[in-house]
Amino acid sequence: MVKIKITGNFDGGNPKDQNSIIQTAPDTFNIYPYSEDNDPNYKFRLDIKAYNLSLHTRRIKLIIDWKEPKFNHLRDYIYIKHETKSDWSYIKAKIDETQTLCSINLLSGETYLCLHPKYSYEDYLKFILRIPETEFVSKEKLGVTPENREVWLLRFSDNMAKPKKKIMLVSRIHPYETSSSYCAEGIMDYFLNEYPESLSDMLSNTAIYLLPMANPDGVYNGLCKLTAPDGIDLSKQVDTRDSNSALLLKCIDEVRPDVYCEFHNWMFQELDGIYFFNRFQTRRFIRNMPSQKHFKKTWKPFFRKKIFSIIHHGFKKHCREKFGSVSVCLEYPWRYRKVADMKELGVDTLKALAKS
Ligand SMILES: [Zn+2]
């Protein structure tokens, strides 16, 4: 009788193909995560669910083979969440050349096993649904993706016809990067929970535009980087032949942001990355942010070509050239941070950008 079942075949799951999840002993599973283009820079997606069908806790062993040695030293953990728990637990793992190896006490019932706390298309739709339209908050469905998923834009403002400053924040450009979704939720919660007086201060002369899921098809399909297996990288390309890219471009051109910010989630676990700001903007941003040292993070700004090209590209370039926007990408990794920390980080980032 089958006592443990593991699957990735659900919204946001990876790997979805059951042939990539092989039970080699009663409590041992070999998992082969999927990447649409096998780019080692982005092969960081694992979202599976384990069902313990027995009444007792079972210790299971996962052998997660990424078949990718280049960045495997960064894959030395997973996050898990049992259906009865309210938060994710960090599980330290061992690594060898291409594998992540971990043992888990699997409680009876359903448990998510993910590289990062998962945030699916369905989570996003629930998030959109629970947003009431208020004096300060409005939401607009911009359109749908090629696979008919919804792209929404939220606007927070005190309804001044012409705000002096427009800040646009975009999450889930890259589908594996779930920290960006929690930053977006934190910002929305802030605007719904704070008192109107403090909002008036925050929003005086400023309008905030939040695009919480830029790439819903990629998120749903368990992709790492692109809009589709043969799609584009929204962080680097503006290409209207891709209808998702065209939808975002139309929205950005209507907003004409003064500040354009993308939230990303790289894998350098002890560094928070800042790129595309100049030195002055970087110094001011860091000064306006609370220290992240208790999460063992230091800031890593990029001014010269190193890990990423700092030449503006994608919507960053488009906004700067067309509207003179200040563009920035922020890379917020997970380790040592919980969901609540990510939400707070989103709000702190917005406040720092509002002062920039
Ligand atoms: Zn990214």
GROMACS .gro file of C-alpha atoms in nm, residues 26-303:
model
  278
   26PRO     CA    1   0.969   0.316   0.062
   27ASP     CA    2   1.085   0.648   0.211
   28THR     CA    3   1.335   0.773  -0.049
   29PHE     CA    4   1.256   0.993  -0.347
   30ASN     CA    5   1.474   1.117  -0.630
   31ILE     CA    6   1.350   1.451  -0.766
   32TYR     CA    7   1.463   1.615  -1.090
   33PRO     CA    8   1.356   1.985  -1.099
   34TYR     CA    9   1.257   2.135  -1.433
   35SER     CA   10   1.396   2.441  -1.607
   36GLU     CA   11   1.259   2.566  -1.937
   37ASP     CA   12   1.600   2.664  -2.075
   38ASN     CA   13   1.845   2.507  -1.826
   39ASP     CA   14   2.008   2.843  -1.754
   40PRO     CA   15   2.209   2.769  -1.435
   41ASN     CA   16   2.157   3.132  -1.321
   42TYR     CA   17   1.785   3.067  -1.280
   43LYS     CA   18   1.748   2.694  -1.212
   44PHE     CA   19   1.619   2.748  -0.860
   45ARG     CA   20   1.263   2.622  -0.864
   46LEU     CA   21   1.131   2.330  -0.664
   47ASP     CA   22   0.764   2.327  -0.564
   48ILE     CA   23   0.627   1.986  -0.471
   49LYS     CA   24   0.367   1.847  -0.233
   50ALA     CA   25   0.406   1.533  -0.025
   51TYR     CA   26   0.111   1.336   0.108
   52ASN     CA   27   0.172   1.113   0.407
   53LEU     CA   28  -0.127   0.882   0.389
   54SER     CA   29  -0.042   0.699   0.710
   55LEU     CA   30  -0.148   0.819   1.054
   56HIS     CA   31   0.210   0.852   1.178
   57THR     CA   32   0.504   1.081   1.111
   58ARG     CA   33   0.740   0.924   0.857
   59ARG     CA   34   1.101   1.020   0.798
   60ILE     CA   35   1.163   1.060   0.426
   61LYS     CA   36   1.481   1.122   0.231
   62LEU     CA   37   1.486   1.355  -0.069
   63ILE     CA   38   1.761   1.341  -0.328
   64ILE     CA   39   1.701   1.650  -0.541
   65ASP     CA   40   1.919   1.631  -0.849
   66TRP     CA   41   1.944   1.966  -1.028
   67LYS     CA   42   2.187   1.823  -1.283
   68GLU     CA   43   2.363   2.156  -1.258
   69PRO     CA   44   2.688   2.198  -1.064
   70LYS     CA   45   2.754   2.567  -1.130
   71PHE     CA   46   2.552   2.719  -0.844
   72ASN     CA   47   2.473   2.409  -0.641
   73HIS     CA   48   2.648   2.547  -0.332
   74LEU     CA   49   2.350   2.790  -0.311
   75ARG     CA   50   2.092   2.509  -0.297
   76ASP     CA   51   2.174   2.386   0.053
   77TYR     CA   52   1.827   2.417   0.207
   78ILE     CA   53   1.457   2.377   0.143
   79TYR     CA   54   1.148   2.528   0.304
   80ILE     CA   55   0.856   2.310   0.416
   81LYS     CA   56   0.503   2.379   0.539
   82HIS     CA   57   0.253   2.126   0.670
   83GLU     CA   58  -0.116   2.197   0.609
   84THR     CA   59  -0.171   2.265   0.981
   85LYS     CA   60   0.116   2.516   1.015
   86SER     CA   61   0.084   2.887   0.964
   87ASP     CA   62   0.443   2.948   0.855
   88TRP     CA   63   0.727   2.787   0.665
   89SER     CA   64   1.018   2.604   0.828
   90TYR     CA   65   1.372   2.626   0.700
   91ILE     CA   66   1.544   2.289   0.660
   92LYS     CA   67   1.920   2.283   0.622
   93ALA     CA   68   2.032   2.033   0.358
   94LYS     CA   69   2.355   1.872   0.245
   95ILE     CA   70   2.483   1.919  -0.104
   96ASP     CA   71   2.705   1.725  -0.335
   97GLU     CA   72   2.810   1.812  -0.686
   98THR     CA   73   2.463   1.851  -0.839
   99GLN     CA   74   2.230   1.735  -0.561
  100THR     CA   75   2.050   1.869  -0.257
  101LEU     CA   76   2.011   1.593   0.006
  102CYS     CA   77   1.776   1.621   0.300
  103SER     CA   78   1.574   1.415   0.543
  104ILE     CA   79   1.238   1.536   0.664
  105ASN     CA   80   0.995   1.425   0.932
  106LEU     CA   81   0.677   1.416   0.731
  107LEU     CA   82   0.366   1.461   0.941
  108SER     CA   83   0.047   1.279   0.848
  109GLY     CA   84  -0.137   1.477   0.578
  110GLU     CA   85  -0.016   1.726   0.318
  111THR     CA   86   0.317   1.913   0.325
  112TYR     CA   87   0.467   2.156   0.074
  113LEU     CA   88   0.837   2.099   0.004
  114CYS     CA   89   0.981   2.398  -0.183
  115LEU     CA   90   1.311   2.571  -0.241
  116HIS     CA   91   1.135   2.894  -0.134
  117PRO     CA   92   0.801   2.959   0.037
  118LYS     CA   93   0.563   2.903  -0.254
  119TYR     CA   94   0.339   3.173  -0.397
  120SER     CA   95   0.118   3.046  -0.677
  121TYR     CA   96  -0.115   3.207  -0.930
  122GLU     CA   97  -0.406   3.105  -0.708
  123ASP     CA   98  -0.243   3.278  -0.405
  124TYR     CA   99  -0.219   3.592  -0.618
  125LEU     CA  100  -0.583   3.576  -0.728
  126LYS     CA  101  -0.692   3.539  -0.365
  127PHE     CA  102  -0.474   3.839  -0.281
  128ILE     CA  103  -0.639   4.047  -0.556
  129LEU     CA  104  -0.989   3.936  -0.451
  130ARG     CA  105  -0.944   4.044  -0.089
  131ILE     CA  106  -0.846   4.398  -0.187
  132PRO     CA  107  -1.141   4.627  -0.123
  133GLU     CA  108  -1.162   4.946  -0.326
  134THR     CA  109  -1.130   5.232  -0.078
  135GLU     CA  110  -1.064   5.603  -0.076
  136PHE     CA  111  -0.694   5.521  -0.113
  137VAL     CA  112  -0.687   5.193  -0.307
  138SER     CA  113  -0.806   5.100  -0.654
  139LYS     CA  114  -0.744   4.796  -0.872
  140GLU     CA  115  -0.757   4.746  -1.245
  141LYS     CA  116  -0.744   4.432  -1.458
  142LEU     CA  117  -0.504   4.519  -1.737
  143GLY     CA  118  -0.580   4.215  -1.949
  144VAL     CA  119  -0.493   3.849  -1.979
  145THR     CA  120  -0.185   3.649  -2.076
  146PRO     CA  121  -0.166   3.406  -2.373
  147GLU     CA  122  -0.298   3.133  -2.139
  148ASN     CA  123  -0.581   3.358  -2.020
  149ARG     CA  124  -0.443   3.448  -1.676
  150GLU     CA  125  -0.518   3.785  -1.525
  151VAL     CA  126  -0.272   4.072  -1.494
  152TRP     CA  127  -0.373   4.332  -1.235
  153LEU     CA  128  -0.247   4.675  -1.137
  154LEU     CA  129  -0.312   4.827  -0.794
  155ARG     CA  130  -0.302   5.200  -0.734
  156PHE     CA  131  -0.258   5.365  -0.397
  157SER     CA  132  -0.306   5.738  -0.384
  158ASP     CA  133  -0.498   6.011  -0.209
  159ASN     CA  134  -0.669   6.069  -0.544
  160MET     CA  135  -0.493   6.387  -0.630
  161ALA     CA  136  -0.541   6.435  -1.000
  162LYS     CA  137  -0.174   6.506  -1.062
  163PRO     CA  138   0.059   6.348  -0.807
  164LYS     CA  139   0.407   6.500  -0.803
  165LYS     CA  140   0.570   6.161  -0.796
  166LYS     CA  141   0.467   5.822  -0.936
  167ILE     CA  142   0.638   5.511  -0.803
  168MET     CA  143   0.585   5.185  -0.989
  169LEU     CA  144   0.671   4.851  -0.827
  170VAL     CA  145   0.675   4.524  -1.019
  171SER     CA  146   0.694   4.169  -0.880
  172ARG     CA  147   0.736   3.819  -1.027
  173ILE     CA  148   0.914   3.922  -1.346
  174HIS     CA  149   1.104   3.596  -1.289
  175PRO     CA  150   0.861   3.323  -1.189
  176TYR     CA  151   1.080   3.139  -0.936
  177GLU     CA  152   1.136   3.455  -0.729
  178THR     CA  153   0.865   3.433  -0.464
  179SER     CA  154   1.012   3.687  -0.219
  180SER     CA  155   0.887   3.956  -0.458
  181SER     CA  156   0.526   3.837  -0.413
  182TYR     CA  157   0.548   3.866  -0.035
  183CYS     CA  158   0.700   4.216  -0.067
  184ALA     CA  159   0.395   4.309  -0.278
  185GLU     CA  160   0.151   4.160  -0.025
  186GLY     CA  161   0.323   4.349   0.255
  187ILE     CA  162   0.275   4.678   0.071
  188MET     CA  163  -0.092   4.605   0.008
  189ASP     CA  164  -0.149   4.506   0.372
  190TYR     CA  165   0.018   4.827   0.481
  191PHE     CA  166  -0.218   5.040   0.277
  192LEU     CA  167  -0.523   4.849   0.398
  193ASN     CA  168  -0.429   4.837   0.766
  194GLU     CA  169  -0.273   5.176   0.840
  195TYR     CA  170  -0.480   5.466   0.958
  196PRO     CA  171  -0.587   5.707   0.686
  197GLU     CA  172  -0.390   5.989   0.852
  198SER     CA  173  -0.059   5.806   0.818
  199LEU     CA  174  -0.152   5.715   0.462
  200SER     CA  175  -0.212   6.078   0.384
  201ASP     CA  176   0.144   6.150   0.496
  202MET     CA  177   0.283   5.859   0.295
  203LEU     CA  178   0.083   5.943  -0.013
  204SER     CA  179   0.097   6.318  -0.009
  205ASN     CA  180   0.178   6.411  -0.365
  206THR     CA  181   0.275   6.051  -0.441
  207ALA     CA  182   0.091   5.775  -0.625
  208ILE     CA  183   0.201   5.413  -0.590
  209TYR     CA  184   0.141   5.164  -0.871
  210LEU     CA  185   0.190   4.800  -0.777
  211LEU     CA  186   0.196   4.523  -1.038
  212PRO     CA  187   0.206   4.214  -0.814
  213MET     CA  188   0.245   3.942  -1.078
  214ALA     CA  189   0.408   4.038  -1.406
  215ASN     CA  190   0.443   3.681  -1.534
  216PRO     CA  191   0.141   3.469  -1.426
  217ASP     CA  192   0.186   3.201  -1.696
  218GLY     CA  193   0.547   3.146  -1.589
  219VAL     CA  194   0.441   3.125  -1.224
  220TYR     CA  195   0.157   2.879  -1.292
  221ASN     CA  196   0.363   2.660  -1.524
  222GLY     CA  197   0.649   2.621  -1.276
  223LEU     CA  198   0.901   2.805  -1.495
  224CYS     CA  199   1.220   2.964  -1.364
  225LYS     CA  200   1.287   3.264  -1.589
  226LEU     CA  201   1.075   3.306  -1.902
  227THR     CA  202   0.711   3.381  -1.992
  228ALA     CA  203   0.676   3.041  -2.167
  229PRO     CA  204   0.914   2.754  -2.254
  230ASP     CA  205   0.989   2.944  -2.578
  231GLY     CA  206   0.904   3.286  -2.430
  232ILE     CA  207   1.109   3.589  -2.327
  233ASP     CA  208   1.292   3.717  -2.018
  234LEU     CA  209   1.084   4.017  -1.904
  235SER     CA  210   1.377   4.156  -1.704
  236LYS     CA  211   1.591   4.200  -2.013
  237GLN     CA  212   1.358   4.213  -2.312
  238VAL     CA  213   1.079   4.446  -2.418
  239ASP     CA  214   0.920   4.262  -2.709
  240THR     CA  215   0.562   4.331  -2.815
  241ARG     CA  216   0.548   4.001  -3.007
  242ASP     CA  217   0.515   3.851  -2.659
  243SER     CA  218   0.165   3.959  -2.553
  244ASN     CA  219   0.258   3.952  -2.183
  245SER     CA  220   0.541   4.197  -2.253
  246ALA     CA  221   0.305   4.409  -2.466
  247LEU     CA  222   0.054   4.426  -2.181
  248LEU     CA  223   0.318   4.544  -1.932
  249LEU     CA  224   0.457   4.796  -2.179
  250LYS     CA  225   0.113   4.950  -2.237
  251CYS     CA  226   0.061   4.979  -1.862
  252ILE     CA  227   0.404   5.135  -1.800
  253ASP     CA  228   0.349   5.384  -2.083
  254GLU     CA  229   0.020   5.490  -1.927
  255VAL     CA  230   0.167   5.525  -1.578
  256ARG     CA  231   0.486   5.707  -1.690
  257PRO     CA  232   0.660   5.634  -1.359
  258ASP     CA  233   0.914   5.868  -1.198
  259VAL     CA  234   1.057   5.570  -1.011
  260TYR     CA  235   1.046   5.223  -1.168
  261CYS     CA  236   1.141   4.938  -0.931
  262GLU     CA  237   1.154   4.564  -0.989
  263PHE     CA  238   1.161   4.323  -0.696
  264HIS     CA  239   1.380   4.018  -0.761
  265ASN     CA  240   1.498   3.724  -0.549
  266TRP     CA  241   1.850   3.611  -0.627
  267MET     CA  242   2.025   3.321  -0.456
  268PHE     CA  243   2.319   3.495  -0.290
  269GLN     CA  244   2.181   3.431   0.054
  270GLU     CA  245   2.379   3.684   0.255
  271LEU     CA  246   2.360   3.974   0.012
  272ASP     CA  247   2.078   4.210  -0.076
  273GLY     CA  248   2.147   4.332  -0.427
  274ILE     CA  249   2.091   4.678  -0.569
  275TYR     CA  250   2.150   4.752  -0.931
  276PHE     CA  251   2.086   5.028  -1.183
  277PHE     CA  252   2.093   5.304  -0.917
  278ASN     CA  253   2.389   5.541  -0.939
  279ARG     CA  254   2.621   5.584  -0.638
  280PHE     CA  255   2.432   5.879  -0.495
  281GLN     CA  256   2.092   5.708  -0.528
  282THR     CA  257   2.234   5.390  -0.375
  283ARG     CA  258   2.378   5.572  -0.072
  284ARG     CA  259   2.050   5.753  -0.011
  285PHE     CA  260   1.843   5.436  -0.047
  286ILE     CA  261   2.060   5.241   0.200
  287ARG     CA  262   2.050   5.532   0.445
  288ASN     CA  263   1.669   5.526   0.432
  289MET     CA  264   1.644   5.148   0.480
  290PRO     CA  265   1.656   4.972   0.818
  291SER     CA  266   1.965   4.757   0.865
  292GLN     CA  267   1.919   4.398   0.743
  293LYS     CA  268   2.207   4.270   0.960
  294HIS     CA  269   1.979   4.067   1.189
  295PHE     CA  270   1.894   3.865   0.876
  296LYS     CA  271   2.269   3.833   0.811
  297LYS     CA  272   2.245   4.047   0.500
  298THR     CA  273   2.470   4.319   0.370
  299TRP     CA  274   2.398   4.545   0.075
  300LYS     CA  275   2.567   4.466  -0.253
  301PRO     CA  276   2.533   4.747  -0.507
  302PHE     CA  277   2.658   4.700  -0.860
  303PHE     CA  278   2.812   4.983  -1.053
   0.00000   0.00000   0.00000
